[in-house]
Amino acid sequence: MTLDAAPRMPRTVERERFLRQRRRQALGQAARTLATVGVALAVGFAITLAVSDRPLVAFRALLTGPVSSLSRVGTWIEDATTLTLLGLAIAVVFRARQFSLLAEGQLYLGALAAGIVGLHLPLPGPLHLLAGLAGAALAGFLFGLIPGALKAYYNANEIVSTLMLNVVAVRLYDLLLTYWLKPPTAGYTWSDPLLPSAILPRLAGTRINAAVIVALGMVGLAWVLLYRTPLGYELRMVGANPHFARYGGINTRRVIVLSMALSGIPAGLAGAHLAMGVHQRLILNISLGLAFEGIVVALMAGNHPLLVPVTALMYSYLRIGGDIMERTAAVGSDIVRVIQATIILLITAQFLVIRRARRDAGAV
C-alpha cells in the first residue's frame, strides 16, 4: 500500500497546483477584461461629453438600451450568439499560434451550405435542421484544410493566404446566390425563404433561436478539446513553443492543419445561424466583417473558450447599445467604434506586456 501510494502523492499535489494556477489565470483574464471594458467606457463617456448636447441621455441609451425591452434583449442575444461562435473559431486557431483570418470565409461557406440544404434538400422534422448545421460545419472544416496545408507543408504565410481565400469564399457565395439561388423575379439579391423545417425555432416573442444551444454546446466541446484531449494538449504545446513541441515528438504539421480546419466548425455554424436563424434565407453581404469582430471577442477572453460567451455578450452589448444611442440621442455610433478601438489597444498592450515579461523570464 505504501509503495503504491508513494509515487501518486506528488502527481496529485502537482495536479492540484496546476489546476489552481489555471483557475487563477482564468480569473485574472476575466478581471483584466472587465477593467479593459471599464476604461474603454470611461473614454467613450469623456468623448460623449465633448460632442453631445445630451451626454447623459446618450450614454444611458448605450448602457441600458439593449435591456430596455424584450425585443432588444432578443436582438442582443442573437448578435452575441454569432459572436460566440466566431470567437470560438478564432480562439481555437490562435491557441496553436496560427494567425488565421479565415473565419469570415468559413462563415460565408457555412451559410451557403446551410442555405442550399434548407432550400433544396427537403427532409423530415429535426433531420433537416441537423443536416443544415452539419453541412455548415463540414464546409467550414474543409475550407480550413486549404490554408492549413499551405502553411504546414509549404510554409505559406497564413495571414496572406487566409485573407485571399476569404475573397474567394465571398465571391463564390455571391456568384451562386445571384445566378442560382436568387429567384428570377426577385427585386433584391436574396434567395427564397428556407423551408420551414430548416429554420431554427425561436423563443416566442423574441429573436432568440435554437442556435444559442448550439453555441453553448460548442463552448463545452471547445473546452473539452483544448483541455481534456491529447489533440488539445498538442495544440497548446505548439502554440506555446513549436520548436519544443516538435522536439517532443508532436507532429506540428498535423496540428497546424487541424487547428485551422477545426476552427472552421464554429465559424461555419455561425454562418448557419445567420442563414437559418437570423435572416431565414440567404442574402447578399450576410456578414459584413463579423468574423473580424470575433477576433476582438477571442482576444478579450484570452482565447479561453469558457470566457468567450461572456466577452461576446459584453462586446455585443456595446454594438447593440451603440445603434440604440444613435437613434435615441442623435449621437453617431462612431463613439462605439472609439470604445471598440480603445478595447483593442488595451488588449494589444496587455499582450505586449505579457510577451515582454515571458521573454525577460526566459532570458534570466
Short mmCIF file of C-alpha atoms in Angstrom, two decimals:
data_model
loop_
_atom_site.label_atom_id
_atom_site.label_comp_id
_atom_site.label_asym_id
_atom_site.label_seq_id
_atom_site.Cartn_x
_atom_site.Cartn_y
_atom_site.Cartn_z
CA MET A 1 0.00 0.00 0.00
CA THR A 2 2.83 2.36 0.90
CA LEU A 3 4.66 1.57 -2.27
CA ASP A 4 1.54 2.20 -4.36
CA ALA A 5 0.66 5.45 -2.63
CA ALA A 6 4.13 6.96 -2.55
CA PRO A 7 4.51 7.84 -6.23
CA ARG A 8 0.91 9.07 -6.53
CA MET A 9 1.11 11.82 -3.96
CA PRO A 10 3.48 14.11 -5.89
CA ARG A 11 1.37 13.72 -9.03
CA THR A 12 -1.80 14.60 -7.09
CA VAL A 13 -0.18 17.64 -5.48
CA GLU A 14 1.24 18.74 -8.82
CA ARG A 15 -2.13 18.36 -10.50
CA GLU A 16 -3.88 20.40 -7.81
CA ARG A 17 -1.25 23.10 -8.12
CA PHE A 18 -1.70 23.13 -11.89
CA LEU A 19 -5.49 23.40 -11.57
CA ARG A 20 -5.19 26.24 -9.07
CA GLN A 21 -2.82 28.06 -11.38
CA ARG A 22 -5.18 27.65 -14.31
CA ARG A 23 -8.12 28.95 -12.26
CA ARG A 24 -6.05 31.96 -11.21
CA GLN A 25 -5.17 32.61 -14.85
CA ALA A 26 -8.84 32.44 -15.88
CA LEU A 27 -9.90 34.77 -13.04
CA GLY A 28 -7.05 37.13 -13.87
CA GLN A 29 -8.10 37.22 -17.51
CA ALA A 30 -11.70 37.93 -16.51
CA ALA A 31 -10.57 40.78 -14.24
CA ARG A 32 -8.39 42.26 -16.98
CA THR A 33 -11.28 42.07 -19.44
CA LEU A 34 -13.63 43.87 -17.04
CA ALA A 35 -11.00 46.54 -16.37
CA THR A 36 -10.43 46.97 -20.10
CA VAL A 37 -14.12 47.46 -20.80
CA GLY A 38 -14.42 49.88 -17.86
CA VAL A 39 -11.55 52.05 -19.11
CA ALA A 40 -12.93 51.99 -22.66
CA LEU A 41 -16.38 53.06 -21.42
CA ALA A 42 -14.80 55.91 -19.47
CA VAL A 43 -13.00 57.09 -22.61
CA GLY A 44 -16.25 56.85 -24.56
CA PHE A 45 -18.12 58.86 -21.95
CA ALA A 46 -15.45 61.58 -21.97
CA ILE A 47 -15.77 61.90 -25.74
CA THR A 48 -19.57 61.92 -25.48
CA LEU A 49 -19.35 64.83 -23.02
CA ALA A 50 -17.35 66.76 -25.58
CA VAL A 51 -19.51 66.15 -28.65
CA SER A 52 -23.09 65.75 -27.39
CA ASP A 53 -25.58 68.27 -26.01
CA ARG A 54 -27.23 65.43 -24.08
CA PRO A 55 -24.35 63.23 -22.95
CA LEU A 56 -26.20 61.60 -20.06
CA VAL A 57 -29.16 60.69 -22.27
CA ALA A 58 -26.81 59.33 -24.92
CA PHE A 59 -24.77 57.23 -22.51
CA ARG A 60 -27.86 56.00 -20.71
CA ALA A 61 -29.15 54.75 -24.07
CA LEU A 62 -25.83 52.99 -24.63
CA LEU A 63 -25.75 51.34 -21.21
CA THR A 64 -29.43 50.45 -20.75
CA GLY A 65 -30.83 50.34 -24.29
CA PRO A 66 -30.11 46.65 -25.03
CA VAL A 67 -32.16 45.55 -21.99
CA SER A 68 -34.91 48.15 -22.20
CA SER A 69 -37.36 45.80 -23.91
CA LEU A 70 -37.79 42.11 -24.61
CA SER A 71 -37.25 42.56 -28.34
CA ARG A 72 -33.96 44.40 -27.74
CA VAL A 73 -32.79 41.67 -25.38
CA GLY A 74 -33.55 39.17 -28.12
CA THR A 75 -31.51 41.19 -30.63
CA TRP A 76 -28.62 41.36 -28.16
CA ILE A 77 -28.61 37.61 -27.50
CA GLU A 78 -28.95 36.89 -31.22
CA ASP A 79 -25.90 39.02 -32.03
CA ALA A 80 -23.93 37.57 -29.11
CA THR A 81 -24.67 34.04 -30.33
CA THR A 82 -22.98 34.73 -33.65
CA LEU A 83 -20.02 36.41 -31.95
CA THR A 84 -19.65 33.48 -29.53
CA LEU A 85 -19.30 31.02 -32.39
CA LEU A 86 -16.86 33.28 -34.22
CA GLY A 87 -14.88 33.94 -31.04
CA LEU A 88 -14.53 30.18 -30.50
CA ALA A 89 -13.30 29.75 -34.08
CA ILE A 90 -10.60 32.37 -33.53
CA ALA A 91 -9.68 31.09 -30.05
CA VAL A 92 -9.05 27.53 -31.25
CA VAL A 93 -6.72 28.51 -34.07
CA PHE A 94 -4.96 31.21 -32.01
CA ARG A 95 -4.25 28.60 -29.32
CA ALA A 96 -1.96 26.91 -31.83
CA ARG A 97 -0.39 30.31 -32.60
CA GLN A 98 -1.75 30.28 -36.13
CA PHE A 99 -2.98 33.75 -37.04
CA SER A 100 -5.70 32.56 -39.35
CA LEU A 101 -8.21 35.17 -40.53
CA LEU A 102 -10.28 32.63 -42.44
CA ALA A 103 -13.37 32.74 -40.20
CA GLU A 104 -15.12 35.22 -42.50
CA GLY A 105 -14.80 32.92 -45.49
CA GLN A 106 -15.77 29.88 -43.40
CA LEU A 107 -18.83 31.78 -42.21
CA TYR A 108 -19.90 32.54 -45.79
CA LEU A 109 -19.43 28.96 -46.93
CA GLY A 110 -21.23 27.69 -43.83
CA ALA A 111 -24.17 29.97 -44.62
CA LEU A 112 -24.11 28.84 -48.26
CA ALA A 113 -24.11 25.15 -47.32
CA ALA A 114 -26.91 25.63 -44.77
CA GLY A 115 -28.92 27.66 -47.31
CA ILE A 116 -28.58 25.05 -50.05
CA VAL A 117 -29.67 22.31 -47.66
CA GLY A 118 -32.54 24.46 -46.42
CA LEU A 119 -33.76 25.23 -49.93
CA HIS A 120 -33.09 22.08 -51.95
CA LEU A 121 -32.86 19.13 -49.58
CA PRO A 122 -36.28 18.54 -48.01
CA LEU A 123 -36.01 16.27 -45.00
CA PRO A 124 -38.48 15.39 -42.27
CA GLY A 125 -38.58 17.32 -39.00
CA PRO A 126 -35.36 17.79 -36.99
CA LEU A 127 -33.31 15.93 -39.60
CA HIS A 128 -33.48 19.00 -41.81
CA LEU A 129 -32.08 21.23 -39.08
CA LEU A 130 -29.32 18.75 -38.28
CA ALA A 131 -28.44 18.38 -41.97
CA GLY A 132 -28.17 22.16 -42.39
CA LEU A 133 -25.97 22.53 -39.31
CA ALA A 134 -23.82 19.55 -40.29
CA GLY A 135 -23.38 20.89 -43.82
CA ALA A 136 -22.29 24.29 -42.49
CA ALA A 137 -19.81 22.72 -40.05
CA LEU A 138 -18.39 20.47 -42.77
CA ALA A 139 -17.99 23.37 -45.20
CA GLY A 140 -16.06 25.38 -42.62
CA PHE A 141 -13.90 22.38 -41.71
CA LEU A 142 -12.98 21.51 -45.30
CA PHE A 143 -12.23 25.11 -46.24
CA GLY A 144 -9.86 25.37 -43.28
CA LEU A 145 -7.81 22.45 -44.59
CA ILE A 146 -6.56 24.55 -47.52
CA PRO A 147 -4.58 27.27 -45.67
CA GLY A 148 -3.64 24.71 -43.02
CA ALA A 149 -1.96 22.51 -45.61
CA LEU A 150 -0.34 25.52 -47.31
CA LYS A 151 1.19 26.63 -44.01
CA ALA A 152 2.18 23.17 -42.80
CA TYR A 153 3.75 21.82 -45.99
CA TYR A 154 4.78 24.93 -47.95
CA ASN A 155 5.30 27.44 -45.11
CA ALA A 156 2.88 29.87 -46.75
CA ASN A 157 2.07 32.92 -44.66
CA GLU A 158 -1.31 32.15 -43.10
CA ILE A 159 -2.38 35.79 -42.83
CA VAL A 160 -1.95 36.36 -46.56
CA SER A 161 -3.42 33.04 -47.64
CA THR A 162 -6.48 33.27 -45.37
CA LEU A 163 -7.25 36.86 -46.38
CA MET A 164 -7.08 35.88 -50.06
CA LEU A 165 -9.20 32.77 -49.50
CA ASN A 166 -11.82 34.93 -47.75
CA VAL A 167 -12.29 36.80 -51.01
CA VAL A 168 -12.68 33.50 -52.87
CA ALA A 169 -15.36 32.32 -50.43
CA VAL A 170 -17.31 35.58 -50.51
CA ARG A 171 -17.24 35.77 -54.32
CA LEU A 172 -18.33 32.12 -54.62
CA TYR A 173 -21.22 32.87 -52.26
CA ASP A 174 -22.22 35.94 -54.28
CA LEU A 175 -21.97 34.02 -57.58
CA LEU A 176 -24.16 31.11 -56.52
CA LEU A 177 -26.67 33.36 -54.79
CA THR A 178 -27.00 35.72 -57.76
CA TYR A 179 -27.11 33.20 -60.59
CA TRP A 180 -28.62 30.10 -58.99
CA LEU A 181 -30.35 30.62 -55.65
CA LYS A 182 -31.94 34.02 -56.27
CA PRO A 183 -35.42 33.80 -57.84
CA PRO A 184 -35.52 35.37 -61.33
CA THR A 185 -38.29 37.78 -60.32
CA ALA A 186 -36.74 38.90 -57.02
CA GLY A 187 -36.06 42.63 -56.79
CA TYR A 188 -33.26 42.11 -54.26
CA THR A 189 -30.33 39.73 -54.23
CA TRP A 190 -31.64 37.16 -51.83
CA SER A 191 -32.98 33.64 -52.00
CA ASP A 192 -36.45 32.35 -51.32
CA PRO A 193 -37.18 31.76 -47.62
CA LEU A 194 -35.78 28.48 -46.37
CA LEU A 195 -38.17 25.58 -45.96
CA PRO A 196 -39.93 25.79 -42.57
CA SER A 197 -38.28 22.58 -41.37
CA ALA A 198 -34.84 24.16 -41.93
CA ILE A 199 -35.49 27.30 -39.85
CA LEU A 200 -34.12 27.38 -36.32
CA PRO A 201 -37.05 27.72 -33.90
CA ARG A 202 -37.30 30.97 -31.96
CA LEU A 203 -38.28 31.72 -28.41
CA ALA A 204 -41.79 33.17 -28.57
CA GLY A 205 -41.82 36.94 -28.87
CA THR A 206 -38.07 37.32 -29.36
CA ARG A 207 -35.35 36.81 -31.96
CA ILE A 208 -33.52 34.30 -29.75
CA ASN A 209 -33.33 30.96 -31.55
CA ALA A 210 -32.02 27.46 -31.00
CA ALA A 211 -28.53 28.49 -32.13
CA VAL A 212 -27.97 29.58 -28.52
CA ILE A 213 -27.96 25.90 -27.54
CA VAL A 214 -25.60 25.11 -30.41
CA ALA A 215 -23.24 27.89 -29.34
CA LEU A 216 -23.18 26.76 -25.71
CA GLY A 217 -22.60 23.19 -26.83
CA MET A 218 -19.66 24.35 -28.95
CA VAL A 219 -18.23 26.21 -25.95
CA GLY A 220 -18.26 22.97 -23.96
CA LEU A 221 -16.79 20.96 -26.82
CA ALA A 222 -14.03 23.52 -27.40
CA TRP A 223 -13.09 23.40 -23.71
CA VAL A 224 -13.01 19.60 -23.75
CA LEU A 225 -10.95 19.64 -26.95
CA LEU A 226 -8.36 22.07 -25.61
CA TYR A 227 -8.05 20.80 -22.03
CA ARG A 228 -9.18 17.18 -21.96
CA THR A 229 -7.84 15.58 -25.15
CA PRO A 230 -4.36 14.72 -26.48
CA LEU A 231 -5.01 16.89 -29.55
CA GLY A 232 -5.83 19.85 -27.31
CA TYR A 233 -2.57 19.36 -25.44
CA GLU A 234 -0.72 19.29 -28.74
CA LEU A 235 -2.49 22.46 -29.88
CA ARG A 236 -1.48 24.29 -26.73
CA MET A 237 2.09 22.97 -26.86
CA VAL A 238 2.54 24.08 -30.46
CA GLY A 239 1.12 27.46 -29.52
CA ALA A 240 3.46 27.79 -26.52
CA ASN A 241 6.65 26.66 -28.25
CA PRO A 242 6.51 24.97 -31.68
CA HIS A 243 10.22 24.03 -31.61
CA PHE A 244 9.91 22.33 -28.23
CA ALA A 245 6.70 20.59 -29.39
CA ARG A 246 8.48 19.25 -32.45
CA TYR A 247 11.41 18.11 -30.30
CA GLY A 248 8.92 16.36 -28.00
CA GLY A 249 7.58 14.25 -30.86
CA ILE A 250 4.43 16.22 -31.72
CA ASN A 251 3.53 16.23 -35.40
CA THR A 252 3.35 20.01 -35.77
CA ARG A 253 2.20 19.83 -39.40
CA ARG A 254 -0.82 17.78 -38.41
CA VAL A 255 -1.60 20.16 -35.56
CA ILE A 256 -1.41 23.23 -37.81
CA VAL A 257 -3.74 21.71 -40.39
CA LEU A 258 -6.24 20.50 -37.80
CA SER A 259 -6.24 23.79 -35.88
CA MET A 260 -7.35 25.71 -38.97
CA ALA A 261 -9.82 23.04 -40.00
CA LEU A 262 -11.39 22.59 -36.57
CA SER A 263 -11.76 26.35 -36.17
CA GLY A 264 -13.96 26.24 -39.25
CA ILE A 265 -16.65 24.21 -37.46
CA PRO A 266 -17.91 27.02 -35.17
CA ALA A 267 -17.31 29.58 -37.93
CA GLY A 268 -19.43 27.55 -40.34
CA LEU A 269 -22.11 27.19 -37.66
CA ALA A 270 -22.10 30.98 -37.27
CA GLY A 271 -22.98 31.15 -40.96
CA ALA A 272 -25.73 28.60 -40.43
CA HIS A 273 -27.09 30.75 -37.61
CA LEU A 274 -27.27 33.77 -39.91
CA ALA A 275 -28.93 31.80 -42.71
CA MET A 276 -31.24 29.51 -40.71
CA GLY A 277 -31.99 31.70 -37.71
CA VAL A 278 -31.41 35.41 -38.25
CA HIS A 279 -32.41 36.00 -41.88
CA GLN A 280 -34.05 32.63 -42.59
CA ARG A 281 -32.78 32.93 -46.15
CA LEU A 282 -29.55 33.76 -47.96
CA ILE A 283 -28.89 37.45 -48.56
CA LEU A 284 -26.09 39.43 -50.14
CA ASN A 285 -23.45 40.68 -47.66
CA ILE A 286 -24.69 38.34 -44.97
CA SER A 287 -21.78 39.12 -42.65
CA LEU A 288 -20.01 42.43 -43.41
CA GLY A 289 -16.92 41.62 -41.39
CA LEU A 290 -18.48 39.95 -38.36
CA ALA A 291 -15.61 37.47 -38.17
CA PHE A 292 -13.16 40.30 -37.50
CA GLU A 293 -15.32 41.30 -34.53
CA GLY A 294 -14.89 37.70 -33.40
CA ILE A 295 -11.13 38.31 -33.18
CA VAL A 296 -11.72 41.01 -30.56
CA VAL A 297 -14.07 38.70 -28.65
CA ALA A 298 -11.46 35.92 -28.60
CA LEU A 299 -8.66 38.27 -27.51
CA MET A 300 -10.82 39.76 -24.75
CA ALA A 301 -11.37 36.20 -23.50
CA GLY A 302 -7.66 35.40 -23.62
CA ASN A 303 -8.57 32.64 -26.11
CA HIS A 304 -10.21 30.72 -23.26
CA PRO A 305 -13.38 29.01 -24.56
CA LEU A 306 -15.32 29.35 -21.30
CA LEU A 307 -14.80 33.12 -21.29
CA VAL A 308 -15.74 33.60 -24.95
CA PRO A 309 -19.56 33.73 -24.40
CA VAL A 310 -19.04 36.25 -21.58
CA THR A 311 -16.94 38.58 -23.72
CA ALA A 312 -19.30 38.04 -26.66
CA LEU A 313 -22.20 39.25 -24.50
CA MET A 314 -20.20 42.29 -23.39
CA TYR A 315 -19.00 43.20 -26.86
CA SER A 316 -22.40 42.64 -28.44
CA TYR A 317 -23.96 44.80 -25.73
CA LEU A 318 -21.81 47.69 -26.92
CA ARG A 319 -22.71 47.06 -30.56
CA ILE A 320 -26.46 46.99 -29.90
CA GLY A 321 -26.27 49.86 -27.42
CA GLY A 322 -24.44 51.99 -29.97
CA ASP A 323 -27.21 51.55 -32.51
CA ILE A 324 -29.83 52.47 -29.90
CA MET A 325 -27.80 55.51 -28.80
CA GLU A 326 -27.59 56.72 -32.39
CA ARG A 327 -31.37 56.52 -32.81
CA THR A 328 -32.28 57.84 -29.37
CA ALA A 329 -29.85 60.70 -28.73
CA ALA A 330 -28.67 61.56 -32.25
CA VAL A 331 -25.11 60.61 -31.31
CA GLY A 332 -23.21 58.77 -34.02
CA SER A 333 -22.21 55.19 -33.44
CA ASP A 334 -18.64 56.34 -34.02
CA ILE A 335 -18.49 56.67 -30.22
CA VAL A 336 -18.87 52.90 -30.01
CA ARG A 337 -16.11 52.47 -32.56
CA VAL A 338 -13.87 54.60 -30.35
CA ILE A 339 -14.74 52.34 -27.41
CA GLN A 340 -14.02 49.26 -29.51
CA ALA A 341 -10.71 50.72 -30.68
CA THR A 342 -9.76 51.50 -27.07
CA ILE A 343 -10.51 47.90 -26.11
CA ILE A 344 -8.31 46.63 -28.95
CA LEU A 345 -5.45 48.95 -27.97
CA LEU A 346 -5.62 47.92 -24.32
CA ILE A 347 -5.74 44.22 -25.20
CA THR A 348 -2.77 44.64 -27.51
CA ALA A 349 -0.86 46.44 -24.77
CA GLN A 350 -1.62 43.59 -22.35
CA PHE A 351 -0.29 41.00 -24.79
CA LEU A 352 2.86 43.04 -25.40
CA VAL A 353 3.50 43.36 -21.65
CA ILE A 354 2.91 39.62 -21.09
CA ARG A 355 5.12 38.71 -24.04
CA ARG A 356 7.90 41.01 -22.78
CA ALA A 357 7.67 39.52 -19.29
CA ARG A 358 7.91 35.98 -20.66
CA ARG A 359 10.87 36.91 -22.84
CA ASP A 360 12.69 38.51 -19.92
CA ALA A 361 11.94 35.45 -17.75
CA GLY A 362 13.35 33.19 -20.47
CA ALA A 363 16.47 35.33 -20.72
CA VAL A 364 17.02 35.03 -16.99
#
